[in-house]
PDB file of C-alpha atoms in Angstrom:
ATOM      1  CA  MET G   1      -0.063   0.120  -0.230  1.00 89.00           C
ATOM      2  CA  ILE G   2       2.578   2.355   0.592  1.00 86.00           C
ATOM      3  CA  GLU G   3       4.522   1.578  -2.433  1.00 88.00           C
ATOM      4  CA  LYS G   4       1.193   2.500  -4.512  1.00 89.00           C
ATOM      5  CA  LYS G   5       0.017   4.926  -2.324  1.00 86.00           C
ATOM      6  CA  TYR G   6      -3.380   3.301  -2.209  1.00 91.00           C
ATOM      7  CA  GLY G   7      -5.417   1.008  -0.264  1.00 93.00           C
ATOM      8  CA  HIS G   8      -7.883   0.995   2.821  1.00 95.00           C
ATOM      9  CA  ILE G   9      -7.628  -0.209   6.187  1.00 96.00           C
ATOM     10  CA  VAL G  10     -10.270  -1.483   8.163  1.00 96.00           C
ATOM     11  CA  GLY G  11     -10.301  -1.825  12.112  1.00 96.00           C
ATOM     12  CA  ILE G  12     -12.876  -3.508  13.879  1.00 94.00           C
ATOM     13  CA  ALA G  13     -13.203  -2.036  17.620  1.00 93.00           C
ATOM     14  CA  THR G  14     -16.212  -1.978  19.671  1.00 88.00           C
ATOM     15  CA  ALA G  15     -18.459   0.535  21.547  1.00 84.00           C
ATOM     16  CA  GLY G  16     -17.508  -0.667  24.443  1.00 80.00           C
ATOM     17  CA  VAL G  17     -14.128   1.044  24.129  1.00 83.00           C
ATOM     18  CA  TYR G  18     -16.111   4.271  25.439  1.00 79.00           C
ATOM     19  CA  LEU G  19     -18.492   2.505  27.990  1.00 72.00           C
ATOM     20  CA  SER G  20     -16.983  -0.548  29.062  1.00 68.00           C
ATOM     21  CA  THR G  21     -17.954  -2.731  32.063  1.00 66.00           C
ATOM     22  CA  GLY G  22     -16.291  -5.069  34.372  1.00 66.00           C
ATOM     23  CA  GLN G  23     -16.214  -8.709  33.776  1.00 69.00           C
ATOM     24  CA  MET G  24     -14.984  -7.897  29.929  1.00 74.00           C
ATOM     25  CA  SER G  25     -11.698  -6.230  30.659  1.00 79.00           C
ATOM     26  CA  CYS G  26      -9.644  -8.930  28.232  1.00 83.00           C
ATOM     27  CA  TYR G  27     -12.023  -8.267  24.929  1.00 82.00           C
ATOM     28  CA  ILE G  28     -12.510  -4.422  25.803  1.00 84.00           C
ATOM     29  CA  SER G  29      -8.484  -4.265  25.984  1.00 90.00           C
ATOM     30  CA  THR G  30      -8.272  -5.578  23.050  1.00 92.00           C
ATOM     31  CA  LYS G  31     -10.322  -3.563  21.241  1.00 91.00           C
ATOM     32  CA  HIS G  32      -8.832  -0.364  22.981  1.00 91.00           C
ATOM     33  CA  ALA G  33      -5.493  -1.658  21.172  1.00 95.00           C
ATOM     34  CA  ILE G  34      -7.159  -1.577  17.919  1.00 96.00           C
ATOM     35  CA  HIS G  35      -8.847   2.211  18.366  1.00 95.00           C
ATOM     36  CA  GLY G  36      -5.214   3.465  19.569  1.00 95.00           C
ATOM     37  CA  MET G  37      -3.546   1.578  16.573  1.00 97.00           C
ATOM     38  CA  MET G  38      -5.894   2.924  14.182  1.00 97.00           C
ATOM     39  CA  GLU G  39      -5.841   6.488  15.261  1.00 96.00           C
ATOM     40  CA  SER G  40      -1.965   6.290  15.427  1.00 97.00           C
ATOM     41  CA  LEU G  41      -1.923   4.740  12.121  1.00 96.00           C
ATOM     42  CA  ARG G  42      -4.085   7.245  10.656  1.00 94.00           C
ATOM     43  CA  ASP G  43      -1.542  10.045  11.551  1.00 95.00           C
ATOM     44  CA  GLU G  44       1.490   8.460  10.785  1.00 94.00           C
ATOM     45  CA  ILE G  45       0.565   7.863   7.295  1.00 93.00           C
ATOM     46  CA  ALA G  46      -1.206  11.168   6.892  1.00 91.00           C
ATOM     47  CA  ARG G  47       2.199  12.685   8.210  1.00 92.00           C
ATOM     48  CA  THR G  48       4.847  10.277   6.590  1.00 91.00           C
ATOM     49  CA  TYR G  49       3.207   9.462   3.333  1.00 87.00           C
ATOM     50  CA  PRO G  50       1.662  12.540   1.822  1.00 85.00           C
ATOM     51  CA  PRO G  51      -0.057  12.729  -0.602  1.00 86.00           C
ATOM     52  CA  THR G  52      -1.665   9.302  -0.104  1.00 87.00           C
ATOM     53  CA  LYS G  53      -4.820   7.937  -1.128  1.00 90.00           C
ATOM     54  CA  ILE G  54      -4.766   5.222   1.617  1.00 93.00           C
ATOM     55  CA  LYS G  55      -7.680   5.260   4.059  1.00 94.00           C
ATOM     56  CA  LEU G  56      -8.344   4.313   6.954  1.00 96.00           C
ATOM     57  CA  THR G  57     -11.705   3.178   8.584  1.00 96.00           C
ATOM     58  CA  THR G  58     -12.490   2.020  12.473  1.00 96.00           C
ATOM     59  CA  VAL G  59     -15.368   0.331  13.082  1.00 95.00           C
ATOM     60  CA  TYR G  60     -17.204   0.769  16.500  1.00 91.00           C
ATOM     61  CA  PRO G  61     -20.360  -2.197  16.470  1.00 90.00           C
ATOM     62  CA  HIS G  62     -22.604  -2.404  19.784  1.00 84.00           C
ATOM     63  CA  ILE G  63     -23.636  -5.758  20.652  1.00 82.00           C
ATOM     64  CA  MET G  64     -23.602  -8.062  17.295  1.00 84.00           C
ATOM     65  CA  ASP G  65     -25.366 -11.418  17.697  1.00 85.00           C
ATOM     66  CA  THR G  66     -22.399 -13.967  17.577  1.00 82.00           C
ATOM     67  CA  ASN G  67     -21.093 -16.876  19.486  1.00 82.00           C
ATOM     68  CA  LEU G  68     -19.328 -14.532  21.506  1.00 74.00           C
ATOM     69  CA  SER G  69     -22.270 -12.650  22.637  1.00 75.00           C
ATOM     70  CA  LYS G  70     -24.470 -15.484  23.219  1.00 73.00           C
ATOM     71  CA  ASN G  71     -22.434 -16.258  26.641  1.00 70.00           C
ATOM     72  CA  LEU G  72     -23.290 -12.648  27.849  1.00 69.00           C
ATOM     73  CA  ASN G  73     -26.264 -11.925  29.841  1.00 68.00           C
ATOM     74  CA  PHE G  74     -26.744  -8.105  30.433  1.00 68.00           C
ATOM     75  CA  ASN G  75     -29.702  -7.134  32.730  1.00 68.00           C
ATOM     76  CA  VAL G  76     -30.148  -3.894  32.407  1.00 69.00           C
ATOM     77  CA  ARG G  77     -32.641  -1.382  33.347  1.00 71.00           C
ATOM     78  CA  PHE G  78     -33.129  -0.323  29.789  1.00 70.00           C
ATOM     79  CA  PRO G  79     -33.260  -3.484  27.187  1.00 69.00           C
ATOM     80  CA  ILE G  80     -32.512  -1.268  23.865  1.00 68.00           C
ATOM     81  CA  MET G  81     -28.957  -1.064  25.749  1.00 70.00           C
ATOM     82  CA  ALA G  82     -28.315  -4.448  25.318  1.00 72.00           C
ATOM     83  CA  ILE G  83     -30.132  -5.138  21.935  1.00 76.00           C
ATOM     84  CA  ARG G  84     -27.822  -8.010  19.939  1.00 81.00           C
ATOM     85  CA  TYR G  85     -27.454  -6.555  16.179  1.00 84.00           C
ATOM     86  CA  ASN G  86     -27.793  -8.598  13.144  1.00 89.00           C
ATOM     87  CA  PRO G  87     -23.931  -8.983  11.751  1.00 90.00           C
ATOM     88  CA  ARG G  88     -25.329  -8.744   8.188  1.00 93.00           C
ATOM     89  CA  HIS G  89     -26.555  -5.290   8.763  1.00 90.00           C
ATOM     90  CA  CYS G  90     -23.532  -4.828  10.256  1.00 89.00           C
ATOM     91  CA  ALA G  91     -21.438  -5.721   7.363  1.00 93.00           C
ATOM     92  CA  LYS G  92     -23.958  -3.840   4.471  1.00 94.00           C
ATOM     93  CA  GLN G  93     -23.119  -0.477   6.611  1.00 92.00           C
ATOM     94  CA  ILE G  94     -19.536  -1.427   6.991  1.00 92.00           C
ATOM     95  CA  VAL G  95     -19.127  -1.346   3.132  1.00 95.00           C
ATOM     96  CA  ASP G  96     -21.158   1.557   2.866  1.00 95.00           C
ATOM     97  CA  GLY G  97     -19.500   3.463   5.051  1.00 93.00           C
ATOM     98  CA  ILE G  98     -15.811   2.209   3.106  1.00 93.00           C
ATOM     99  CA  GLN G  99     -17.507   2.971  -0.360  1.00 94.00           C
ATOM    100  CA  ARG G 100     -18.028   6.432   1.029  1.00 95.00           C
ATOM    101  CA  ASN G 101     -14.704   6.696   2.695  1.00 93.00           C
ATOM    102  CA  PHE G 102     -15.567   7.068   6.056  1.00 95.00           C
ATOM    103  CA  GLU G 103     -13.101   7.193   8.659  1.00 95.00           C
ATOM    104  CA  TYR G 104     -15.425   5.971  11.309  1.00 94.00           C
ATOM    105  CA  ILE G 105     -18.450   3.794  11.355  1.00 93.00           C
ATOM    106  CA  ASP G 106     -20.763   3.347  14.364  1.00 89.00           C
ATOM    107  CA  VAL G 107     -23.234   0.744  13.947  1.00 88.00           C
ATOM    108  CA  PRO G 108     -25.905   1.495  15.133  1.00 82.00           C
ATOM    109  CA  TRP G 109     -24.945   4.853  14.454  1.00 78.00           C
ATOM    110  CA  LEU G 110     -27.123   6.229  17.329  1.00 78.00           C
ATOM    111  CA  ILE G 111     -26.698   4.356  20.182  1.00 78.00           C
ATOM    112  CA  VAL G 112     -22.727   4.303  19.487  1.00 79.00           C
ATOM    113  CA  PHE G 113     -22.799   8.386  19.030  1.00 81.00           C
ATOM    114  CA  GLY G 114     -24.595   8.662  22.367  1.00 81.00           C
ATOM    115  CA  THR G 115     -22.048   6.183  24.301  1.00 80.00           C
ATOM    116  CA  LYS G 116     -19.115   8.428  22.651  1.00 83.00           C
ATOM    117  CA  MET G 117     -20.779  11.705  23.618  1.00 86.00           C
ATOM    118  CA  ALA G 118     -21.402  10.629  27.341  1.00 85.00           C
ATOM    119  CA  TYR G 119     -17.904   9.475  27.338  1.00 83.00           C
ATOM    120  CA  LYS G 120     -16.108  12.435  26.103  1.00 86.00           C
ATOM    121  CA  LEU G 121     -18.073  15.246  27.770  1.00 90.00           C
ATOM    122  CA  LEU G 122     -19.230  13.739  31.350  1.00 89.00           C
ATOM    123  CA  PRO G 123     -16.174  13.050  34.140  1.00 89.00           C
ATOM    124  CA  PRO G 124     -15.577   9.308  35.256  1.00 83.00           C
ATOM    125  CA  LYS G 125     -17.409  10.021  38.726  1.00 86.00           C
ATOM    126  CA  ILE G 126     -20.547  11.103  36.648  1.00 87.00           C
ATOM    127  CA  LEU G 127     -19.846   8.870  33.974  1.00 82.00           C
ATOM    128  CA  SER G 128     -20.008   6.140  36.427  1.00 79.00           C
ATOM    129  CA  LYS G 129     -23.684   7.105  38.242  1.00 81.00           C
ATOM    130  CA  PHE G 130     -24.958   7.453  34.709  1.00 78.00           C
ATOM    131  CA  LEU G 131     -23.938   4.072  34.090  1.00 76.00           C
ATOM    132  CA  ASP G 132     -25.427   2.731  37.630  1.00 75.00           C
ATOM    133  CA  THR G 133     -28.033   4.465  36.435  1.00 77.00           C
ATOM    134  CA  LEU G 134     -28.925   2.698  33.062  1.00 72.00           C
ATOM    135  CA  GLY G 135     -28.099  -0.614  35.262  1.00 69.00           C
ATOM    136  CA  PHE G 136     -25.199  -1.093  32.725  1.00 66.00           C
ATOM    137  CA  THR G 137     -22.615  -1.881  35.285  1.00 61.00           C
ATOM    138  CA  GLU G 138     -20.167  -5.305  35.847  1.00 56.00           C
ATOM    139  CA  LYS G 139     -22.578  -6.664  38.556  1.00 56.00           C
ATOM    140  CA  ASN G 140     -25.351  -6.422  35.871  1.00 51.00           C
ATOM    141  CA  VAL G 141     -23.463  -8.297  32.913  1.00 55.00           C
ATOM    142  CA  PHE G 142     -22.702 -12.025  33.477  1.00 53.00           C
ATOM    143  CA  ILE G 143     -20.850 -14.417  31.506  1.00 52.00           C
ATOM    144  CA  ASN G 144     -22.796 -17.950  30.839  1.00 53.00           C
ATOM    145  CA  GLU G 145     -20.677 -20.862  30.959  1.00 52.00           C
ATOM    146  CA  PRO G 146     -20.653 -21.881  27.363  1.00 49.00           C
ATOM    147  CA  LYS G 147     -23.127 -25.096  26.810  1.00 50.00           C
TER     148      LYS G 147
END
């Protein structure tokens, strides 16, 4: 890609990098790594290889209906916060975002956008109280043993 100055790199993070809960630290930390790598790579490519047509897209999906999420049980006050979204729908939004050269794709956009805003605007103690109010805390996230 560097030689051709053309290409597209896609990283799949998670909305959990903005509002994470206990019991998921291993998973969330790997997704934080993707988030950080994509931000750093975006800056590195722009500064080191201008002009370039190398595009980067970071995807922040909410909870997808996958085998991994089947082992999670969210006991939250507002069930919309724990809806599992169809991976095919997510894939369509990712392809659409790549074709439109989006740097960031939030799936579903409204929930992830709200999550990002809460994370960026609220001080940590107030954010924690906000999560408690929603019931989205470690005491309400259960990892079921696979069957």
